[in-house]
XYZ file of C-alpha atoms in Angstrom:
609
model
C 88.201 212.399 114.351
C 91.863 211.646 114.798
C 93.646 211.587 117.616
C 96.644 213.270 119.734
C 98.787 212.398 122.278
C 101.873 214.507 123.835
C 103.818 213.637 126.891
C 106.691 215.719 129.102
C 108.257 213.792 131.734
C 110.855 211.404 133.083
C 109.451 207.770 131.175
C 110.190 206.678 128.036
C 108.414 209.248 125.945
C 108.481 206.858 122.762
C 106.879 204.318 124.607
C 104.373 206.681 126.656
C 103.387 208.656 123.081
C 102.914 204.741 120.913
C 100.791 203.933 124.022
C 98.455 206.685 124.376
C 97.946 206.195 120.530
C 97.470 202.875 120.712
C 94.463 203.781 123.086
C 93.136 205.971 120.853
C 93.154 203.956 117.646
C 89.009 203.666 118.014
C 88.658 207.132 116.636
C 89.667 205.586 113.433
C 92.831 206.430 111.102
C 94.842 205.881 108.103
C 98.353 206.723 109.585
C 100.152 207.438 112.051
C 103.400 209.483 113.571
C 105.159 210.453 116.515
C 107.929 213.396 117.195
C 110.258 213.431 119.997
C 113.394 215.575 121.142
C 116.855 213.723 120.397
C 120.106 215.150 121.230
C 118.885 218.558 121.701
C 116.655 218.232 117.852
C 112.765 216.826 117.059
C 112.502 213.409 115.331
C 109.809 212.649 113.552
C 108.880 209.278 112.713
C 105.103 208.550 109.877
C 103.768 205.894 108.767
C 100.928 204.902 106.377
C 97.867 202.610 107.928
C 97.783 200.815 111.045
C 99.876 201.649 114.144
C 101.873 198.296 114.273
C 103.633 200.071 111.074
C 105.212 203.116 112.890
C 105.879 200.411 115.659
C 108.209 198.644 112.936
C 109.474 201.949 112.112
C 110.784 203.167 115.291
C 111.797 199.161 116.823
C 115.159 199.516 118.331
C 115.466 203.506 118.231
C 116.068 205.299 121.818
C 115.076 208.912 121.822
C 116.876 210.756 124.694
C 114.474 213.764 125.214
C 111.719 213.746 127.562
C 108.737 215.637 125.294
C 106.969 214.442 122.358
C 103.988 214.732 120.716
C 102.306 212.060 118.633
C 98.969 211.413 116.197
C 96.736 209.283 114.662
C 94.893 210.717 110.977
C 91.899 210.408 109.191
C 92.474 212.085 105.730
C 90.151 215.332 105.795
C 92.726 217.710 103.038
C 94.951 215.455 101.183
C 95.047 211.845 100.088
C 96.392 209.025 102.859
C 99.851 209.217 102.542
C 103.132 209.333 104.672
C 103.731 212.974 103.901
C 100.148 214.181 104.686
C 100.555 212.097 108.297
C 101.078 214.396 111.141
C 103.216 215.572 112.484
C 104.366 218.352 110.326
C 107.441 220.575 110.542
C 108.310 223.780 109.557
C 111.887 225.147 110.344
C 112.552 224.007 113.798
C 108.299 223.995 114.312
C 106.400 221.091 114.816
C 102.709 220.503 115.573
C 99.883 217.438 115.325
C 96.069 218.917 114.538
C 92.706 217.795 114.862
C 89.963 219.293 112.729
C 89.939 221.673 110.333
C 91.775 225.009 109.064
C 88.664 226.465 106.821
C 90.791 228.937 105.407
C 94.037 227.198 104.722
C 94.117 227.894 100.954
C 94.649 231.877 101.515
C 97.129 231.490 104.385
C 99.053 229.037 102.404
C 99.198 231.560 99.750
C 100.434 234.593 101.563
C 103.254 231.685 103.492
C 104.239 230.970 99.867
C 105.299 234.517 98.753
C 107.453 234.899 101.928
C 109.137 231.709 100.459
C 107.343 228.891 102.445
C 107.989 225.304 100.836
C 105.132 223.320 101.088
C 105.576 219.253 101.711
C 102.078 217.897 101.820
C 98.276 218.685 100.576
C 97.307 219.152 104.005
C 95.615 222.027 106.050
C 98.278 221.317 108.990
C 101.107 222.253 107.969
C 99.887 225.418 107.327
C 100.094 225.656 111.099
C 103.284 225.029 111.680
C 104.381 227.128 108.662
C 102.243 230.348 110.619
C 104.200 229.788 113.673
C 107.650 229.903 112.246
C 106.522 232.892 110.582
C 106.299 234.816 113.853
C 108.900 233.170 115.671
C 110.991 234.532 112.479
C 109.429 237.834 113.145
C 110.637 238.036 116.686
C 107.863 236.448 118.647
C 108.543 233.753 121.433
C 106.931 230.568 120.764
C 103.800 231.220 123.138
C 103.191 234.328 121.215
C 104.209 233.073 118.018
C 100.938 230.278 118.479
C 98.762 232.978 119.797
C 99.401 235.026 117.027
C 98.821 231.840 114.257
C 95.922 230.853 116.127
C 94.170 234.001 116.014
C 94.724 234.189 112.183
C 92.994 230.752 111.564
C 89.199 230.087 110.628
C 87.859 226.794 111.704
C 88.119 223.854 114.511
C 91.664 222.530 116.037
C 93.097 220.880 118.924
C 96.728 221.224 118.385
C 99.898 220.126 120.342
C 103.249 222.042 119.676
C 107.015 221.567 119.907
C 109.770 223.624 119.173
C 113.381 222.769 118.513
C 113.862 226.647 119.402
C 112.744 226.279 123.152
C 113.312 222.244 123.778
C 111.628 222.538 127.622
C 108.378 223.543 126.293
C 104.938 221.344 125.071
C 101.699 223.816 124.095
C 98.379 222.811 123.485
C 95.631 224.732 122.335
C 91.850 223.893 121.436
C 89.163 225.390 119.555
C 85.909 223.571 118.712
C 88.076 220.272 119.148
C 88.844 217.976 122.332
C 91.753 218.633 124.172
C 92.666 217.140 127.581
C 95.483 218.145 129.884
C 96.443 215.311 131.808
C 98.375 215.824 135.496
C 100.888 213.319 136.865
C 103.764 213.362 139.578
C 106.469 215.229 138.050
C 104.728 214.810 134.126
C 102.232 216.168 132.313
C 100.125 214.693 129.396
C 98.209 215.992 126.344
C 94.862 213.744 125.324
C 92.277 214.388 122.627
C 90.440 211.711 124.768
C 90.670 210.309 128.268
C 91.441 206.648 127.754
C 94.882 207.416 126.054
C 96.201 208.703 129.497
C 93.958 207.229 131.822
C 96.924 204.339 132.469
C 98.909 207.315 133.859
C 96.715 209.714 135.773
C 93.085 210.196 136.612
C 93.791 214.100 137.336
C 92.408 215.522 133.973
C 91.878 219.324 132.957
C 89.263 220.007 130.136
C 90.589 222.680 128.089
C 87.800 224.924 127.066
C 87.640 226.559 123.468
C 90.516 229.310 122.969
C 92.513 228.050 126.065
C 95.990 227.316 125.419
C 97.747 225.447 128.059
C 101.958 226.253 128.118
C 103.729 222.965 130.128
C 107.109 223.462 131.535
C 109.228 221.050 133.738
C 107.688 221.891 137.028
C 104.537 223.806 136.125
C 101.865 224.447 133.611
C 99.996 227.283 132.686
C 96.425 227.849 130.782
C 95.175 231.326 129.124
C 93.012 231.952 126.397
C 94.680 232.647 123.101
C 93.942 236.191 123.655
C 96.636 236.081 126.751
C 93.489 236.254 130.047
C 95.208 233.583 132.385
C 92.839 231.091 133.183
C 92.802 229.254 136.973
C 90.746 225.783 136.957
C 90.761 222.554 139.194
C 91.627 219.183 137.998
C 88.746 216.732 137.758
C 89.481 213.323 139.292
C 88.424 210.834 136.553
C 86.537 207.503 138.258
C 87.041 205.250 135.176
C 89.199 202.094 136.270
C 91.723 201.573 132.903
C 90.497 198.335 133.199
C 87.515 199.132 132.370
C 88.732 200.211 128.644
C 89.873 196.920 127.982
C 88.393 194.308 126.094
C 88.029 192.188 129.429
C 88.514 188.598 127.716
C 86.170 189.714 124.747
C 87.730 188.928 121.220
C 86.507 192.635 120.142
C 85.334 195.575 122.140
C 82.466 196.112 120.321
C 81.231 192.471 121.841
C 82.184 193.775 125.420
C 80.421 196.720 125.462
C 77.463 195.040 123.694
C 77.561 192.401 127.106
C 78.439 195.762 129.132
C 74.665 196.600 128.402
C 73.122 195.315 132.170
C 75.791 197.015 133.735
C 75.607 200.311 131.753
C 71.827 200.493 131.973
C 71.729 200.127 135.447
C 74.328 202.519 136.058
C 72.086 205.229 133.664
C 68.580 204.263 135.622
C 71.030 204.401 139.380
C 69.698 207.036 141.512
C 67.307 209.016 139.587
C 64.454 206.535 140.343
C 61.795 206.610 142.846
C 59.364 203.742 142.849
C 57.612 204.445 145.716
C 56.831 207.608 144.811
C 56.322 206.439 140.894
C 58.945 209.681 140.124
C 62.015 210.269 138.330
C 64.681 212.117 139.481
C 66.665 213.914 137.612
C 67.445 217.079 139.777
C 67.846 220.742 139.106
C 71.391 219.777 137.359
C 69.302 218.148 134.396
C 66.318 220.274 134.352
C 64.966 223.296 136.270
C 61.777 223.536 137.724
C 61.503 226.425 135.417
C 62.272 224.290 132.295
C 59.975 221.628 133.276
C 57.199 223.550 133.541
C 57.134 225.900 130.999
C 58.314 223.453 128.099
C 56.083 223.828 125.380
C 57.788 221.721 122.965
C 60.689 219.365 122.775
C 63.546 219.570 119.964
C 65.696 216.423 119.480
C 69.093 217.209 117.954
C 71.523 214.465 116.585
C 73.501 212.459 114.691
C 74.356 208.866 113.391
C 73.120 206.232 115.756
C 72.202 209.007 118.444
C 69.234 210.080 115.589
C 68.198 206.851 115.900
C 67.658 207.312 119.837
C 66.370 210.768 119.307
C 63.351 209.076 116.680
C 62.512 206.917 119.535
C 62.547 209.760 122.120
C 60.050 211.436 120.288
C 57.159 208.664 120.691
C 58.234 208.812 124.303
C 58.272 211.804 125.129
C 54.715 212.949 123.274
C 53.152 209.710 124.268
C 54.100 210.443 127.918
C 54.662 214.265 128.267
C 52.059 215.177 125.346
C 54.301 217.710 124.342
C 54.659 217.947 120.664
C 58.774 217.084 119.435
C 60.505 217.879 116.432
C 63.591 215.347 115.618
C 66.447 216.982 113.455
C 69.726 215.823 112.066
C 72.459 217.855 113.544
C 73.957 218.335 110.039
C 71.212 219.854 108.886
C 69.921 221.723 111.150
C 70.979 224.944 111.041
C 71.105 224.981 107.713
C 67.216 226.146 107.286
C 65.700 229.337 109.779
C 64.558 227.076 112.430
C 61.740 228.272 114.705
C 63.294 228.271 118.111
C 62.126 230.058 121.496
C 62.283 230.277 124.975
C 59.808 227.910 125.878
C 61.398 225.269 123.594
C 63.504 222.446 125.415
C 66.606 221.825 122.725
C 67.630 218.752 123.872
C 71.284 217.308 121.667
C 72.178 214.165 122.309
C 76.066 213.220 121.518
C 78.248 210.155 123.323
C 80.816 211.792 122.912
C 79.878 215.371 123.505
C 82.133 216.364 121.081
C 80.145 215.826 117.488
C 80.664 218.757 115.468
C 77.303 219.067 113.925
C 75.518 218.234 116.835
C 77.074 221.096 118.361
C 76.947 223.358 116.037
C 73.509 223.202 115.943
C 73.197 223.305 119.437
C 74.347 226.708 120.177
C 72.072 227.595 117.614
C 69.436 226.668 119.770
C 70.815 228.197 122.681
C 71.889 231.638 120.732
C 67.387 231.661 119.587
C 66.830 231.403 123.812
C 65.817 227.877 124.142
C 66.723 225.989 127.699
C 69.432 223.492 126.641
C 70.267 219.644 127.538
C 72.501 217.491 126.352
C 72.291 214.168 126.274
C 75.754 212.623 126.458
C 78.213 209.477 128.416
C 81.584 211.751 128.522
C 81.762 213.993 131.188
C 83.281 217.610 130.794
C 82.949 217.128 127.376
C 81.932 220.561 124.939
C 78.709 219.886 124.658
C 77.767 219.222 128.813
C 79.987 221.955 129.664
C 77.846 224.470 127.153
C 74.216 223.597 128.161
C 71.986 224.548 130.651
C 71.937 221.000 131.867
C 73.296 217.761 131.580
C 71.885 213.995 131.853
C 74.583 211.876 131.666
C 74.422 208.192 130.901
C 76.631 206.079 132.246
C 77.909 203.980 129.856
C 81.767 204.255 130.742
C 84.213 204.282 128.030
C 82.995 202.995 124.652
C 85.585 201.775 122.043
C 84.146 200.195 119.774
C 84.002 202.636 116.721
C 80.457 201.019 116.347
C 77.791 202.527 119.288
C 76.142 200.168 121.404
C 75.501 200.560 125.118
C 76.050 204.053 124.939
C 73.164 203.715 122.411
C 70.618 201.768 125.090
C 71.725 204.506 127.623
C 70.400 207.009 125.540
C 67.310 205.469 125.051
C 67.042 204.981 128.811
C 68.112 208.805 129.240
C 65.240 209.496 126.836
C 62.650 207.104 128.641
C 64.080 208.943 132.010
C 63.326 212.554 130.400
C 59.685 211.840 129.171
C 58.804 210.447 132.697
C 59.594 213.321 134.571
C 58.137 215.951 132.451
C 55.216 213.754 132.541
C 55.113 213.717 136.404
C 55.797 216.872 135.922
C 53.288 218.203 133.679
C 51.054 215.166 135.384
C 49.887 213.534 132.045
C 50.370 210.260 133.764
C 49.185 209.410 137.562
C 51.668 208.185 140.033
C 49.873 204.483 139.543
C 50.862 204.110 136.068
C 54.399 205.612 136.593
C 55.249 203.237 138.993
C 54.346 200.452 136.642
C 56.083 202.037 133.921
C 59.124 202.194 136.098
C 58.892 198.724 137.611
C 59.350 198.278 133.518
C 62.197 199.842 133.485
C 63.789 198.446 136.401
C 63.676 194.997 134.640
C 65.069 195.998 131.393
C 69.172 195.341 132.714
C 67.545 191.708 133.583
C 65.938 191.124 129.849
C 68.858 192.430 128.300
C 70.918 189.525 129.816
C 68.841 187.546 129.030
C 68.851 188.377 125.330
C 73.127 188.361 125.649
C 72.196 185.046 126.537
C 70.603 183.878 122.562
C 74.283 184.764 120.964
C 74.336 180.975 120.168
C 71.258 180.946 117.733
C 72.333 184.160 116.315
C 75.683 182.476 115.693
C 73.748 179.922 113.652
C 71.607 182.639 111.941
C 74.677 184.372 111.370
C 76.437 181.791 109.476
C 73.456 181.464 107.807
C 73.387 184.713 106.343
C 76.378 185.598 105.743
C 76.937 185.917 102.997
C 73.929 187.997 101.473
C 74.330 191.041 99.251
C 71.203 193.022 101.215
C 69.365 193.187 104.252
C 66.007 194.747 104.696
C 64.987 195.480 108.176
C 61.160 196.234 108.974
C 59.515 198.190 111.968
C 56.549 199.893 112.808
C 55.463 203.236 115.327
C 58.641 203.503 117.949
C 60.208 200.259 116.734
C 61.044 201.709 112.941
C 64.113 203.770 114.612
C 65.449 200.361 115.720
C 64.803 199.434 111.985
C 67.034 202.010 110.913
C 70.140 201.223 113.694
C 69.538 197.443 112.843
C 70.461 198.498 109.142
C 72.952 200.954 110.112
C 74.788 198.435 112.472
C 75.090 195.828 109.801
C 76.240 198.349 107.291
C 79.198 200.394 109.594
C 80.665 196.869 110.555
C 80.308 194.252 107.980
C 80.069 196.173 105.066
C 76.906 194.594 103.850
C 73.919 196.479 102.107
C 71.097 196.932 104.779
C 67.932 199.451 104.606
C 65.645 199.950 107.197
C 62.175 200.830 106.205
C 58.933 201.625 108.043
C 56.903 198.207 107.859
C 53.749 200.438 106.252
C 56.341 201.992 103.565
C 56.899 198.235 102.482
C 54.770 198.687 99.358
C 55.546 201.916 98.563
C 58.862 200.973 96.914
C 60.918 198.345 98.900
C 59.006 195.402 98.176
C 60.384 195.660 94.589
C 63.512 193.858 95.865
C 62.278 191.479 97.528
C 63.166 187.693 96.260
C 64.466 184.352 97.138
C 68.246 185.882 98.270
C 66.958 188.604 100.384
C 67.086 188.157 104.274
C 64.232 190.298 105.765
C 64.363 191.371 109.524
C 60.934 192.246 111.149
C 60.438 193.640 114.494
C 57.251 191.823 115.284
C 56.652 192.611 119.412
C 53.523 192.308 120.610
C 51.853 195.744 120.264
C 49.191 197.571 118.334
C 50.588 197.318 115.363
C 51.464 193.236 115.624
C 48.695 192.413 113.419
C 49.879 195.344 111.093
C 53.174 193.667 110.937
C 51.405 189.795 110.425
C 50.198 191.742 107.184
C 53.874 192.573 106.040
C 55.174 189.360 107.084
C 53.016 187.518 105.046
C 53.859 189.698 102.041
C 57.332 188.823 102.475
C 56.727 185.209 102.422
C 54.370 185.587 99.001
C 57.688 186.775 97.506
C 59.906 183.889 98.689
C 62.087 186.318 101.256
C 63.620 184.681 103.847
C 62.376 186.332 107.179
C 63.992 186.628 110.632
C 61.134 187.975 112.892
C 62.191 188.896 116.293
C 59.267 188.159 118.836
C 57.657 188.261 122.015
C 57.485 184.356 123.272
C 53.959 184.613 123.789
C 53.514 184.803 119.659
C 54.165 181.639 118.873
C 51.567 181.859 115.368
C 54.627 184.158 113.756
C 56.987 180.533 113.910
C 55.286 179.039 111.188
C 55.321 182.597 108.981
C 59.049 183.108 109.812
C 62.251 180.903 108.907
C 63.596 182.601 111.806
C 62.713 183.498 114.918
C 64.332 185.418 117.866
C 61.995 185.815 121.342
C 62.717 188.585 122.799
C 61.110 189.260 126.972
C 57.855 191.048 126.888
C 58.171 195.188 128.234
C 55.742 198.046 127.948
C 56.536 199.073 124.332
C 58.158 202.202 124.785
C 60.734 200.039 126.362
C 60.442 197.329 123.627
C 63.235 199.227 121.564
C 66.117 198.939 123.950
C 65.520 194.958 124.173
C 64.776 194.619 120.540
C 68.215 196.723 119.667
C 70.227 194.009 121.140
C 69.800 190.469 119.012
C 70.454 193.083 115.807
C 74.005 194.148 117.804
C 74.703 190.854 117.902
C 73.535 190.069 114.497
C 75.707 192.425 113.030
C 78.902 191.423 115.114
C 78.771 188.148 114.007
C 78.006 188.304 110.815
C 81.178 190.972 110.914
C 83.299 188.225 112.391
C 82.294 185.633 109.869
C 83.143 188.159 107.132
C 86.623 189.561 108.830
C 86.181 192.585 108.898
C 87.710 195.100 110.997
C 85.161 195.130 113.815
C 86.016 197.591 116.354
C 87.481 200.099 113.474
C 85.758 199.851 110.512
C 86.844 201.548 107.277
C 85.946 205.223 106.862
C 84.700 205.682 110.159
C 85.564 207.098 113.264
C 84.397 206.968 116.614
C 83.740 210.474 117.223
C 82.750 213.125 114.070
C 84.313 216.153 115.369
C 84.644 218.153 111.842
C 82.050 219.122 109.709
């Protein structure tokens, strides 16, 4: 969840390390640091909160030495402080960590009775601590972090310097990103791609135990048990200015308008409408897979859940194969019933989300065929499963997801089509109308971009109300529940979603005068369902924003509010219903001022338990 950054090479490291982090400030954080060779000795330079403060800090100071390593922390052991930031030192040791040491407490004891001093609460500087140890014992510094790495329990990617051996930057990864980047004469260290991006697109994914060693002129990768490793570089196609906000005032608001684009890019290539077939190609699926699926198991987290509940209608409406949806984080902690005829699909945008994965090779070690579902390529999780369908969403920022969100749903609608072709549950007549669907979706969504205005004016008009309760029914409940969820992560205001039939069941109870209710009223079987709860809603005085197909015009006189949305075949009714509540949660965010693009408490990607 936080971030790294190191850098050896002939720019200004200071400014190349405050760079990178400033590119990596999405993953959220409550400090900040940088260390960097002077005169032959590491610097090290923390701050508490927001970058701009260890900006202040280091403002006129030159730093000879041309390696340094840098971070960006979310508190996960110890308070948010200046002496828990990273990085950490121990003798002439230094080292910035992502994720966590699970069995810090005993390791810190054992340091302690060899006369370790302690300076902060946190799990890291354990690390650094271990390493001296064996560099004390004899060890050079390569071995010294093989040997500390083999004695720690849990997930880290970790950078290293050492005042000891001042030509020398290590990185190491285990259950955590880590990115080796490759320049001309310099080398870079990444927990994620846009931090380097401005500086190289040649990038090497470290895989979990590798340990890359980076010298002036060469680098080196082995495992931490000492195999060498050989691997290519990967030739990233993101333009940099593609991570930038592009004129927007936040990110979040440009990748919300990115939507057209990013859809389009998802659907590119793996449609055929003249043969009404997806295709998705051996890469995603075998023909093995596809065939002998017997059920489908949905695996996520966060706003990827949400996509995963609406894969579910899609995929046993199309395929009618029968799918389970499961949290990530609590997955593995019941016996699930897994097999080799089960398809264990996990869905991540990063790739990286530690539950997700860790209850994807759960699947995979009970024999199910494996797919992930995820925008970053290389990442853990495509690199570990059988197959990958990867949406093309580019580089999202914003700590809140959005078009990676509609990709996923597009992924999803993608996957239930062609194990229905396959499986040929739906003739080649109805696919073809179901894709011509599809194919206008980029088109609606712009046109939906297009109603910011009135949700500007609804926005003001709401803004200031305690709780929001959003309503859906069948596949559109999911979008209830990101609606809510959206509203919540960004301005901070109390939202539920609820399944419109659940209204009386316990919900309705709060319903008065103050309370702004959104219903997701498309024109579908259950529309008259939803007339029902709409109607309740008004009995109790609740003020109601309905969002609408423009063919409904009765639902104008129930609701105070109104949003058409285009008419789509419903299982596509989710992706163009998801983006007026974006929108309505962005705004009212920006009315509020709150921190839009990093939100407190959260980060962009969850890669600790």
């Amino acid at each position: 969840m936080c971030g790294i950054i190191g850098y050896f090479g002939p720019r200004e490291t200071k400014e190349v390390l405050l760079e990178g982090l400033r590119r990596l400030e999405y993953r959220g954080y409550d400090s900040a640091g940088v260390a960097l060779f002077h005169e032959g000795k590491v610097m090290i330079r923390r701050s508490l909160g927001k970058l701009r403060e260890l900006e202040r800090k280091t403002a006129g100071e030159h730093f000879n030495g041309h390696i340094g390593i840098g971070h960006t922390r979310w508190a996960t052991h110890g308070k948010p402080s200046e002496a828990n930031a990273h990085p950490h030192k121990a003798g002439g040791v230094v080292v910035v960590h992502n994720g966590i040491i699970e069995n810090y407490l005993p390791l810190k004891t054992a340091l302690s009775r060899e006369g370790h001093t302690f300076k902060s609460e946190t799990d890291t500087e354990v690390l650094s601590h271990l390493i001296q140890s064996h560099l004390f014992k004899g060890a050079i510094l390569e071995e010294a972090v093989r040997q500390a790495l083999l004695q720690v329990q849990g997930s880290y990617a970790i950078a290293v310097l050492y005042e000891g051996e001042k030509d020398k930057l290590i990185a190491a990864r285990k259950e955590s990103p880590l990115i080796l980047g490759l320049g001309e004469r310099e080398f870079f260290v990444a927990s994620d791609i846009p931090a380097i991006l401005p500086y190289t697109r040649k990038m090497i994914f470290l895989e979990d135990g590798e340990m890359a060693v980076i010298q002036e002129k060469a680098f080196k990768i082995s495992t931490i048990w000492g195999e060498e490793r050989r691997r290519p570089s990967k030739e990233i196609q993101w333009d940099p200015v593609t991570a930038e906000k592009g004129g927007f005032k936040h990110f979040m608001l440009k990748e919300i308008y990115d939507q057209p684009r990013a859809i389009v890019d998802t659907i590119r290539g793996r449609v055929s409408l003249e043969e009404g077939k997806v295709l998705l190609g051996q890469e995603v699926l075998s023909a093995k897979a596809l065939k002998e699926t017997r059920r489908v198991c949905l695996i996520a987290c966060g706003t990827s859940y949400h996509a995963a509940l609406v894969g579910k209608f899609m995929v046993e409406e199309l395929a009618r194969i029968p799918v389970e949806v499961d949290l990530g984080s609590e997955f593995r902690y019941r016996d699930p019933i897994i097999g080799p005829q089960d398809l264990f699909v996990a869905i991540s945008q990063s790739g990286e989300t530690a539950d997700t994965l860790a209850a994807f090779r759960e699947g995979k070690r009970k024999g199910a065929y494996t797919l992930a579902i995820c925008n970053v390529v290389d990442s853990s999780l495509a690199r570990e499963s059988d197959g990958v369908l990867y949406t093309h969403a580019g580089p999202e920022i914003g700590v809140a997801s959005t078009k990676a969100f509609t990709t996923q749903l597009v992924g999803l609608f993608l996957l239930a089509m062609s194990l229905a072709r396959t499986r040929e549950t739906i003739g080649q007549e109805q696919a073809k109308k179901l894709l011509e669907n599809l194919l206008k979706v980029p088109h609606q969504v712009q046109e939906i971009l297009d109603l910011n205005p009135q949700i500007e004016t609804l926005s003001k008009r709401y803004m200031n109300a305690r709780d929001f309760l959003y309503l859906g029914r069948g596949v559109n409940f999911p979008i209830a529940l990101e609606g809510a969820l959206k509203l919540k992560e960004i301005s901070y205001v109390h939202a539920e979603g609820y399944p419109a039939g659940e209204m009386k069941h316990g919900p309705i109870a709060l319903i008065d005068e103050e309370m702004p209710v959104v219903v997701l009223a498309p024109k579908d079987k259950t529309y008259e369902k939803i007339l029902s709860n709409i109607e309740e809603v008004r009995a109790r005085e609740g003020k109601i924003i309905a969002l609408a197909n423009p063919a409904n015009k009765e639902i104008a006189s129930k609701a105070k509010d109104v949003l058409f949305i285009p008419e789509t075949h419903p299982l596509l009714t989710p992706i163009l219903l998801t983006v007026p509540l974006q929108l309505l949660a962005y705004n009212i965010a920006v009315l509020k001022g709150t921190d839009v693009d990093q939100p407190r408490n959260l980060a962009k990607s969850v890669t600790v338990e």
